[in-house]
Every structure is written in structure tokens, then in C-alpha cells.
mmCIF file of C-alpha atoms and ligand atoms in Angstrom:
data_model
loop_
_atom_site.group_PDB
_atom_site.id
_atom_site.type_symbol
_atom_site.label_atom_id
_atom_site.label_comp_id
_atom_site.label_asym_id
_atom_site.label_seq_id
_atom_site.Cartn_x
_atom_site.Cartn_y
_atom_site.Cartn_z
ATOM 1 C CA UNK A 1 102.439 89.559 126.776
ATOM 2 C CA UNK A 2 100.434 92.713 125.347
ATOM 3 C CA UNK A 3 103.535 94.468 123.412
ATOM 4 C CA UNK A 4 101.781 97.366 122.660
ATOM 5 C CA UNK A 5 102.254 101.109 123.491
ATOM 6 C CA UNK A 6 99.607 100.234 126.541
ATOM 7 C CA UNK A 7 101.897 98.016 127.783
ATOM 8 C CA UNK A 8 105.281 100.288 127.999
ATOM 9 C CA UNK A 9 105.802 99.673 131.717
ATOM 10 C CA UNK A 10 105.927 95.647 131.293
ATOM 11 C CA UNK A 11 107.626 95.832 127.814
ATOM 12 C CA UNK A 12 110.791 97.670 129.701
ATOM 13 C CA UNK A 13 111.047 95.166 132.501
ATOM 14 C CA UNK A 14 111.026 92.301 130.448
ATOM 15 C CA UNK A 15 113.974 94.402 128.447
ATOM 16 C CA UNK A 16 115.692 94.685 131.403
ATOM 17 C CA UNK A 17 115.386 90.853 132.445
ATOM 18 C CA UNK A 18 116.741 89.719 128.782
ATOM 19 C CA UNK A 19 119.219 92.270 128.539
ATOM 20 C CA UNK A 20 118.056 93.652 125.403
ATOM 21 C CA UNK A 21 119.841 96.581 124.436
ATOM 22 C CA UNK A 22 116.448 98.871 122.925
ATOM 23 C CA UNK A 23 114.360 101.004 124.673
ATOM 24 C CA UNK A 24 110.680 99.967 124.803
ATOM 25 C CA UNK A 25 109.258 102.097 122.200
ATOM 26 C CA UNK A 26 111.657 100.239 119.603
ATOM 27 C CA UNK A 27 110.109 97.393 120.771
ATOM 28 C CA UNK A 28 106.632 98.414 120.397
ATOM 29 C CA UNK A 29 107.337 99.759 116.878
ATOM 30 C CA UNK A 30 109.177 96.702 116.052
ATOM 31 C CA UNK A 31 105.129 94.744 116.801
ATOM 32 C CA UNK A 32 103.608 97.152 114.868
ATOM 33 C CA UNK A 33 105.577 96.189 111.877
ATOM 34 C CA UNK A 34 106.297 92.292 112.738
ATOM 35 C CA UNK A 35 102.175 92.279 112.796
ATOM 36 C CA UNK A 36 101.718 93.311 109.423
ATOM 37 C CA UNK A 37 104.659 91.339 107.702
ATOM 38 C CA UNK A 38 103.464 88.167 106.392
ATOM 39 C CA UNK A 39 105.263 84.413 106.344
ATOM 40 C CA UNK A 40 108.359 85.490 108.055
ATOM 41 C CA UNK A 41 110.333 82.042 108.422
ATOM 42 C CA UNK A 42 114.406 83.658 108.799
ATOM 43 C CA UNK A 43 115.631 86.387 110.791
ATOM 44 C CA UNK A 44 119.405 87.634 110.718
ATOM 45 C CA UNK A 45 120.507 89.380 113.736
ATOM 46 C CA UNK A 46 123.669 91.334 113.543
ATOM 47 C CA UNK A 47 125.277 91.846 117.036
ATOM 48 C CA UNK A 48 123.723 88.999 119.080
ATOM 49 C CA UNK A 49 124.879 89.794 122.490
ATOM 50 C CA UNK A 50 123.535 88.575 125.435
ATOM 51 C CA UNK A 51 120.660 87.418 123.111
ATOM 52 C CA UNK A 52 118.262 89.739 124.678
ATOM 53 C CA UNK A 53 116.888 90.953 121.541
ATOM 54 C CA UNK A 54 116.549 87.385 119.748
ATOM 55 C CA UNK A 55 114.445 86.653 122.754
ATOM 56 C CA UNK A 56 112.460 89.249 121.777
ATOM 57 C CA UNK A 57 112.142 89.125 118.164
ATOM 58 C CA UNK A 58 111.200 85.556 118.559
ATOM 59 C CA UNK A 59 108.734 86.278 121.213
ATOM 60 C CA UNK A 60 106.922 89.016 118.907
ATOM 61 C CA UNK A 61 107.313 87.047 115.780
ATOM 62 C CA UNK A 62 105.248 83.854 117.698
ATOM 63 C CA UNK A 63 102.363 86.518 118.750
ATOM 64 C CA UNK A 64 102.482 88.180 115.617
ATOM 65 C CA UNK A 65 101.633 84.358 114.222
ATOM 66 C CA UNK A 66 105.133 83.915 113.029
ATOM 67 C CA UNK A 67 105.782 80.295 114.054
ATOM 68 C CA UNK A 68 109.047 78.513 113.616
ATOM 69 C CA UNK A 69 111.617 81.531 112.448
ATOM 70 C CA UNK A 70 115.032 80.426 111.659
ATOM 71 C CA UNK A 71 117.390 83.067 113.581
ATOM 72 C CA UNK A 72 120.862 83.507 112.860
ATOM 73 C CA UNK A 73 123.118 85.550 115.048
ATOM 74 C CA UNK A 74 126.391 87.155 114.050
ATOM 75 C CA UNK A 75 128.765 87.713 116.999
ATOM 76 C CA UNK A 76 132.750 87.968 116.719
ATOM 77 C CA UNK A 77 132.303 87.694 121.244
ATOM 78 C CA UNK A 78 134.500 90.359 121.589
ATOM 79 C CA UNK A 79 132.573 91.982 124.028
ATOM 80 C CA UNK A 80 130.965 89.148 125.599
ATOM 81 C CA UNK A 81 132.192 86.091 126.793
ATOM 82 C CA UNK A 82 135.425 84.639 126.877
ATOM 83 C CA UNK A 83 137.230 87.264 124.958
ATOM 84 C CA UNK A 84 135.347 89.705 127.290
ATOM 85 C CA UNK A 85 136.948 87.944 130.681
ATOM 86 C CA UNK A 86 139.794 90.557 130.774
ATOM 87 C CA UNK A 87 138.216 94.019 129.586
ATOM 88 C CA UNK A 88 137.516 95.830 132.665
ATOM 89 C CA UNK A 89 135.708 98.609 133.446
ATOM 90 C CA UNK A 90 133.789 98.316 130.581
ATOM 91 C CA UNK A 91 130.528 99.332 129.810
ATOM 92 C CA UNK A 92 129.530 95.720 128.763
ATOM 93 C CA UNK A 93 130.530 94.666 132.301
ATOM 94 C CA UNK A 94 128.030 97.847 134.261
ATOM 95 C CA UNK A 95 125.279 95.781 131.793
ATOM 96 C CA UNK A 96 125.808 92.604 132.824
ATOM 97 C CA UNK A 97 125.643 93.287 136.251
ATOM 98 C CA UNK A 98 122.401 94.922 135.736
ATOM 99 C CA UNK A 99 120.770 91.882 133.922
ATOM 100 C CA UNK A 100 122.457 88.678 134.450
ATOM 101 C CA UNK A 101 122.226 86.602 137.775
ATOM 102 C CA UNK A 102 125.757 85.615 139.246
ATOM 103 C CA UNK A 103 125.656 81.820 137.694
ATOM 104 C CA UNK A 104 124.657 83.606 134.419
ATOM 105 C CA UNK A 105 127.589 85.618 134.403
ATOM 106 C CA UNK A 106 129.773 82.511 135.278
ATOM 107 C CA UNK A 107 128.441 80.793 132.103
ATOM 108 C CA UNK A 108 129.032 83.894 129.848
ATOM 109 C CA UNK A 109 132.741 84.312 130.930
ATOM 110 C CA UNK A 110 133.144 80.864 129.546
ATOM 111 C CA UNK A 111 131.628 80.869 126.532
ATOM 112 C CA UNK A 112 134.232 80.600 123.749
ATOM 113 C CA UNK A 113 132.839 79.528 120.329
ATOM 114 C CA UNK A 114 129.717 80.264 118.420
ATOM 115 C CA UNK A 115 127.984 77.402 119.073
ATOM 116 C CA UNK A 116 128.344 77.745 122.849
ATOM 117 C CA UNK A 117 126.821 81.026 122.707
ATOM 118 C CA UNK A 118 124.456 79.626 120.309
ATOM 119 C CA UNK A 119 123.353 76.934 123.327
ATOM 120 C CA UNK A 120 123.580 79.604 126.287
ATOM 121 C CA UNK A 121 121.360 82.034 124.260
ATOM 122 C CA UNK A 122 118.739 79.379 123.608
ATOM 123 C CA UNK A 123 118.445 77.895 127.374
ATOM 124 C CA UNK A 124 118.187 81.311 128.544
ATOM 125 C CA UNK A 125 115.647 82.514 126.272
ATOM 126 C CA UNK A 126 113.670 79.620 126.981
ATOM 127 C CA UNK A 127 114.141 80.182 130.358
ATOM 128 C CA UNK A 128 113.093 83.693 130.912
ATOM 129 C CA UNK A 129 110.478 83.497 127.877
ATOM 130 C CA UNK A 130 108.957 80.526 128.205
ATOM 131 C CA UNK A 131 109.036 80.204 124.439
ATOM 132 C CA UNK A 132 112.232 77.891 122.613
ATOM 133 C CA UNK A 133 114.114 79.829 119.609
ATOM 134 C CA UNK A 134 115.680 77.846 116.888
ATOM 135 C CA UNK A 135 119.014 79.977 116.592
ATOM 136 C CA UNK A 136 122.199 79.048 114.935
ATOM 137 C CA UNK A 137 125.202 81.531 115.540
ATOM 138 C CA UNK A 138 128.200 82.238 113.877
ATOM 139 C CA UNK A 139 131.173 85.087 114.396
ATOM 140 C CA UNK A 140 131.861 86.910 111.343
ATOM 141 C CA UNK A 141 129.740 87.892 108.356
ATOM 142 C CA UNK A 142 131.772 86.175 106.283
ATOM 143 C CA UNK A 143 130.439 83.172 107.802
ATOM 144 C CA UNK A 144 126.791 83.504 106.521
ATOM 145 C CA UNK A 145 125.557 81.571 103.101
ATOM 146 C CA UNK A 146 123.643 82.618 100.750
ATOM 147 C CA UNK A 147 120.123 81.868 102.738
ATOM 148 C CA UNK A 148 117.558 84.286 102.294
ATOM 149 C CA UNK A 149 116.348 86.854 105.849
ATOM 150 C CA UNK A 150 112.542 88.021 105.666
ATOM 151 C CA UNK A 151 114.277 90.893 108.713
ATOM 152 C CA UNK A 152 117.759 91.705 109.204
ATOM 153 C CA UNK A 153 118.633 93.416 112.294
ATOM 154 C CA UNK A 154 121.569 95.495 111.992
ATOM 155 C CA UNK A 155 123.386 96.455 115.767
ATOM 156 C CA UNK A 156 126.811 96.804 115.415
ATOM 157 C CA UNK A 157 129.994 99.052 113.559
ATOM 158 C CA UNK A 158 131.534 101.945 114.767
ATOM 159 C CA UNK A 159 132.663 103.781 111.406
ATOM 160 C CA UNK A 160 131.617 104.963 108.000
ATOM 161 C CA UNK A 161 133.352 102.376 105.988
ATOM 162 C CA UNK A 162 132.487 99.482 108.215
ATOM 163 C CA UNK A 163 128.940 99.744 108.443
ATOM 164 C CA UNK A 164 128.739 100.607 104.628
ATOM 165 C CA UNK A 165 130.548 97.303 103.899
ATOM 166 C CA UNK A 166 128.196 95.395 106.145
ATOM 167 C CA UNK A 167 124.988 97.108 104.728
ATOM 168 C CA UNK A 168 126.550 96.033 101.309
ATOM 169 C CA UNK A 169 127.401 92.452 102.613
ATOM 170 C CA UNK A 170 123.918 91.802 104.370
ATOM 171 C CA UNK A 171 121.731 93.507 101.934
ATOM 172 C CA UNK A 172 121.806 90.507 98.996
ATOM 173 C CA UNK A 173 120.689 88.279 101.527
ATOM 174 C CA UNK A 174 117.686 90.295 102.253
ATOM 175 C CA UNK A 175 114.564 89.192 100.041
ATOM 176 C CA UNK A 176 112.664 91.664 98.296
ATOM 177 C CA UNK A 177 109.827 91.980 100.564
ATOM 178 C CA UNK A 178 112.425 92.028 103.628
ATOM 179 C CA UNK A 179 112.547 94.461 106.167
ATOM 180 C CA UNK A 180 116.302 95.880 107.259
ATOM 181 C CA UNK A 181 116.367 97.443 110.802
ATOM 182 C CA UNK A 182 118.994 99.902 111.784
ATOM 183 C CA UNK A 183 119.628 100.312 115.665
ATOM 184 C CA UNK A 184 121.112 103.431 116.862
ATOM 185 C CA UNK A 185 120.341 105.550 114.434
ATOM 186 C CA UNK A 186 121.212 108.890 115.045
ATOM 187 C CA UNK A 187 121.893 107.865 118.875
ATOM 188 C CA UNK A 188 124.855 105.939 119.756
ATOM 189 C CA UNK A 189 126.347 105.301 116.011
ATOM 190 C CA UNK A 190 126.603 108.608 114.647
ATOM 191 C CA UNK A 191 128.749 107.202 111.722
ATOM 192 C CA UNK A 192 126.203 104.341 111.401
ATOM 193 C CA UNK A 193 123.393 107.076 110.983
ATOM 194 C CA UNK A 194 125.659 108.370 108.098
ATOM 195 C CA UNK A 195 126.493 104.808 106.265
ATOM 196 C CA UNK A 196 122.784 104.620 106.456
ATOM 197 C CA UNK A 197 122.234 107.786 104.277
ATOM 198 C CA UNK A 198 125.074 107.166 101.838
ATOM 199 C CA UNK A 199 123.201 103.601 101.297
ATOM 200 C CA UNK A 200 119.497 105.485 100.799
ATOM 201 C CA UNK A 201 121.510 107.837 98.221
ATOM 202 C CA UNK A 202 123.272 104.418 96.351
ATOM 203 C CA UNK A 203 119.205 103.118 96.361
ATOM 204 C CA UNK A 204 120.302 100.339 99.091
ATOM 205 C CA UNK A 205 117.653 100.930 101.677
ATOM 206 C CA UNK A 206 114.337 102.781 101.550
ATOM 207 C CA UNK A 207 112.798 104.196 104.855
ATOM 208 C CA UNK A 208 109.398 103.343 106.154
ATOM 209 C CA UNK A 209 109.414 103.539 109.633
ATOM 210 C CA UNK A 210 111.119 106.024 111.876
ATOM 211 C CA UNK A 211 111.228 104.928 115.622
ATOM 212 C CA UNK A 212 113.029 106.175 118.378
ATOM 213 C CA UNK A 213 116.745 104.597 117.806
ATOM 214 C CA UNK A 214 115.536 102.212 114.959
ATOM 215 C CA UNK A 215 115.157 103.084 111.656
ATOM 216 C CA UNK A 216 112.952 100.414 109.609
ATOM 217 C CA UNK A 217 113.860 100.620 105.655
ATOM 218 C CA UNK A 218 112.376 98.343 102.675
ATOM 219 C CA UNK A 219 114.518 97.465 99.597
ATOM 220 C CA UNK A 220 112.707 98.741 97.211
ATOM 221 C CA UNK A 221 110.304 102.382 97.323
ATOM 222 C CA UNK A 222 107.058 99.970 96.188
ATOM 223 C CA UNK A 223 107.552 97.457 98.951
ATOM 224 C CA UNK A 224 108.061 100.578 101.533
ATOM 225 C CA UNK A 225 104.778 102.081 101.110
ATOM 226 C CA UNK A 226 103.010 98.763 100.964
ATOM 227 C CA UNK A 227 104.206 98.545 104.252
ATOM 228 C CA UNK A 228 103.148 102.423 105.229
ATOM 229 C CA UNK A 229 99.811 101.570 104.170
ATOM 230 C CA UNK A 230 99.441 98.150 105.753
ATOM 231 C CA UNK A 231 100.348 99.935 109.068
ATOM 232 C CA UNK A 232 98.486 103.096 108.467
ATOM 233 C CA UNK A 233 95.201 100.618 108.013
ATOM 234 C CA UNK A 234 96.073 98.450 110.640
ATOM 235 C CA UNK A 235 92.985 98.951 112.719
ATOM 236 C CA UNK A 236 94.982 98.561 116.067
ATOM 237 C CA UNK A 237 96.996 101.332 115.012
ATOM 238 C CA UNK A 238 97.353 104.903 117.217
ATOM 239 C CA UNK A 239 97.311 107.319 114.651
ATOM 240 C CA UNK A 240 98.608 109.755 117.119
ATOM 241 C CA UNK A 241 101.345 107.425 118.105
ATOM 242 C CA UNK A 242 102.516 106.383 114.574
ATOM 243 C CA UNK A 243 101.868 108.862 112.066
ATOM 244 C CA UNK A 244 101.961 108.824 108.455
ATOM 245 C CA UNK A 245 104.393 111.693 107.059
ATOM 246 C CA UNK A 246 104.790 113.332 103.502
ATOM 247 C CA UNK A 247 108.485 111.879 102.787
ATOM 248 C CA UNK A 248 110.776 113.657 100.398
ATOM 249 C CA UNK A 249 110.158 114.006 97.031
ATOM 250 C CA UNK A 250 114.015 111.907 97.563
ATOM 251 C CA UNK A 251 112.200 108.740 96.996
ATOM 252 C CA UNK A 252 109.235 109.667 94.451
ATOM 253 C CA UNK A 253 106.823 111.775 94.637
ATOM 254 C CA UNK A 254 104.111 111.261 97.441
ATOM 255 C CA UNK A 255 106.601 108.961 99.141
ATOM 256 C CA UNK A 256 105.183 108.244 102.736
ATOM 257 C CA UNK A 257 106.580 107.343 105.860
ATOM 258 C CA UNK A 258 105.939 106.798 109.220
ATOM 259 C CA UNK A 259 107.146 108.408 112.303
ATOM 260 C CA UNK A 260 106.537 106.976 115.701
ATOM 261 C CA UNK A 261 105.436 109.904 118.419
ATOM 262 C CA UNK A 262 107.504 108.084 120.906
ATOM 263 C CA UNK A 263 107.154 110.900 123.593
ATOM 264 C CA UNK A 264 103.092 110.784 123.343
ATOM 265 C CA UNK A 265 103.885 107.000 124.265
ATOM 266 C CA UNK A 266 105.644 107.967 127.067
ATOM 267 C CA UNK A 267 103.061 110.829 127.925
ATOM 268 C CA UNK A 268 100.381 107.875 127.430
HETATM 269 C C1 LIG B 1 125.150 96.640 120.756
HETATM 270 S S1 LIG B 1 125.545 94.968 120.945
HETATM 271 C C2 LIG B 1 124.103 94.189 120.269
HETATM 272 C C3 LIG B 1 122.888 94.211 121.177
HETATM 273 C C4 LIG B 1 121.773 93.266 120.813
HETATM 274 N N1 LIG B 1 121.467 93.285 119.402
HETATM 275 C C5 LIG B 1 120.494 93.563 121.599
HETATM 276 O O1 LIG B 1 119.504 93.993 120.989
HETATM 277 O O2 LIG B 1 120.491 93.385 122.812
HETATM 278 C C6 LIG B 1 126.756 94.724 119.689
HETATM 279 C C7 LIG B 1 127.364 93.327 119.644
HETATM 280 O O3 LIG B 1 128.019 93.184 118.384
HETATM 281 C C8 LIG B 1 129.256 92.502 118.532
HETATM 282 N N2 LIG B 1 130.115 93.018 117.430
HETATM 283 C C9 LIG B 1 130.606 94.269 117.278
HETATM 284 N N3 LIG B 1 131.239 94.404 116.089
HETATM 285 C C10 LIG B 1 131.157 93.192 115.481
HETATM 286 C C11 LIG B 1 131.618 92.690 114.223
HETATM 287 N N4 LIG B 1 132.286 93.456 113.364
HETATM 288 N N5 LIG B 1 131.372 91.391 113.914
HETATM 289 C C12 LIG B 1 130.683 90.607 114.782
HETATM 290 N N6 LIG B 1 130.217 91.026 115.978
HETATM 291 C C13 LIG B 1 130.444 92.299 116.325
HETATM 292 C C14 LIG B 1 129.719 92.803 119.956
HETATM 293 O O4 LIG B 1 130.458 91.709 120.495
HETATM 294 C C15 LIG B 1 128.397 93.019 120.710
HETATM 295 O O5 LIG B 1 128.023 91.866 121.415
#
């Protein structure tokens, strides 16, 4: 599957199938960075869902040459699932009817422990992708060992506090060169959007890539414009679609970063 910004229409149905939560162009942006990461062998997805996005990720980390990846999913089930069986009205529930088939949502209601949705995530990303994920899930951060993440995705927390601890939590186990992705940003976390800033103010995250809800950040300012540059000169690149920006003066001077024209995709 072509998962560039040619390809919008297709990218959002196959979103829709999984039951990825992202528009498209956060999908397309997510390519043109996955494309010019090298050796990615873990990913760390917080807020695994319906699995959606790990279907994704794994599906653009195999084009992108990525074989293999190691995904770990963090997902209390709250929402989904068992512990979801009695919540109703929800907006969870409108979602599921949109993307899961009748037997799927059968399955889901019964799925209690991590490792069950650990197994229902895998058969069904095989399933609708064609291509198997090696994915281990557990339900708290607290969970998660010391391994290393080459990307961690970061989709859930309501408030301030919560997301700050996370981003605090998650960050150690992101290696130098690692990418963090923040969903949501400025969209439907507003107080996410704000942990995010405090973090960039402590020196946590550095920003690289602004898409349309995802923010992409690098832990260190060096590593961040490596990765402008490697996208800048990436010869597939629409320079009209992902532009390279004078940053603030914030993170050093002649600190670059990207912004993704998503409307011009749209337009395109
Ligand atoms: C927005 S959804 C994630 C969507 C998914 N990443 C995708 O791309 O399709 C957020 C998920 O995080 C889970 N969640 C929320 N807060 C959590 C927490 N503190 N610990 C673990 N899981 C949590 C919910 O159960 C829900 O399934």
C-alpha cells in the first residue's frame, strides 16, 4: 500500500477498517518520518485500543524496511473490552460500531486480561493486514521494564499532571536517537498539548515535526534536526506539503522544524 500523500483516499479507508483513531495525514507524516529512521527493532504504544494503530505502525515500519519490530502496548481496557461491557452510550461504543464486524465486537466484550487483548489484536491485524505483528501487551505503565523503544507513541491522559508523569515515566525508556509521538495535540487533549510544553521547557522533548494532531519530538535538539534534514533531503519529499520552518530561537539558534501543509494534502 502507497502511504503517501497521493494515496489519502486509500490511507483513510484502511483507517477506518482497523479502527485507528488518526486522521490520514498523521498517517502519511508518520511514513515520512518512519522512512528516514534507521534500525527501528521496538515500538511502545501508549493507548492500544482496538489495535488499529499497531496495525499500522507495523505495516509502515515493514515498507519502510523495518522488519521484525518488537511492539508493546499499554492498555488499562477501561474503555475497551470487558471493563467496557457496561458503559453505555459511550463514544467508544458509536466507534466500534463503525469499525468492528458483529463477531468482532463479541470477542472484544470478552476480552479481560492483557494477554487476551494481546492475541485478539494480533489475529486481527493479521487478518485485515495481511502482515503478522509481534506485540506483547500489558495494562499499566508500571508494568513496562527497562527495554529500550526506537518510537514511543503517546495516546492517552486527560490532565496536566497525568500526562506529565507519563512523559516523565516513558521518556527513560526512549533511546537517544528515539522518536516520541504525541497524538492529539492541540485537538482533543488540550491539557496534553500543555504537559507537552511544560516537558519542551524542562528539556524533555524537542519538536521536529508538526502534523495535523501529532506532534513528532526528538530527545535531544542535535538528534531533531538530523531528522529535519534527513526529511528535508528525502528526495520523495513534497516540499510544499512538508515544509521546513525557522523554529524559535527556544531551542538554539537556527533551530528547524517541520510543518506538514496538511490542507494542501487535502487540496491535492
Ligand atoms: C485514544 S485511545 C488510543 C487509540 C489508538 N492509539 C489508535 O491509534 O487507534 C486511548 C486508549 O488508552 C486507554 N487508556 C486511557 N488511559 C489509560 C491509562 N492511564 N493507562 C492505560 N491505558 C489507558 C483507553 O482504554 C483507550 O483504549
Amino acid at each position: 500500500m502507497d502511504y503517501s500523500y497521493k494515496n489519502i483516499r486509500e490511507i483513510y479507508s484502511h483507517i477506518l477498517k482497523l479502527g485507528m483513531l488518526s486522521p490520514p495525514e498523521d498517517v502519511i507524516a508518520t511514513w515520512t518520518v518512519f522512512k528516514n529512521l534507521s534500525n527501528i527493532t521496538n515500538m511502545l504504544e501508549l493507548g492500544s485500543y482496538l489495535g488499529g494503530g499497531l496495525g499500522i505502525f507495523n505495516q509502515l515500519l515493514h515498507q519502510a524496511g523495518h522488519n521484525g519490530v518488537q511492539f508493546v502496548g499499554v492498555d488499562h481496557l477501561d474503555f475497551v473490552g470487558a471493563g467496557a461491557r457496561n458503559r453505555p452510550g459511550a463514544w467508544y461504543t458509536d466507534h466500534f460500531n463503525k469499525c468492528l464486524s458483529p463477531e468482532e465486537q463479541t470477542t472484544l466484550k470478552n476480552l479481560n486480561t492483557a494477554d487476551e487483548a494481546a492475541n485478539w489484536i494480533k489475529e486481527r491485524t493479521l487478518r485485515l493486514t495481511g502482515t503478522p505483528i509481534n506485540l506483547v501487551c500489558v495494562k499499566t505503565e508500571k508494568e513496562l521494564s527497562d527495554q529500550q523503544y526506537d518510537v514511543i507513541h503517546h495516546d492517552y491522559g486527560d490532565g496536566v499532571d497525568e500526562n506529565l508523569r507519563t512523559i516523565r515515566h516513558c521518556l527513560p525508556k526512549l533511546k537517544d536517537t528515539g522518536i516520541y509521538i504525541v497524538d492529539d495535540w492541540c485537538t482533543g487533549a488540550p491539557l496534553r498539548t500543555v504537559a507537552t510544553v511544560i516537558a519542551q521547557q524542562e528539556g524533555l522533548l524537542h519538536p521536529f515535526l508538526w502534523a495535523k494532531n501529532k506532534v513528532f519530538y526528538a530527545k535531544n535538539p542535535a538528534r531533531a534536526q538530523e531528522l529535519v534534514n534527513a526529511i528535508l533531503k528525502d528526495p520523495d519529499n513534497n516540499p510544499k506539503l512538508f515544509k521546513g520552518m525557522p523554529g524559535s530561537e527556544y531551542f538554539g539558534s537556527n533551530y528547524k522544524t517541520i510543518r506538514m501543509h496538511w490542507q494542501a494534502i487535502q487540496w491535492s
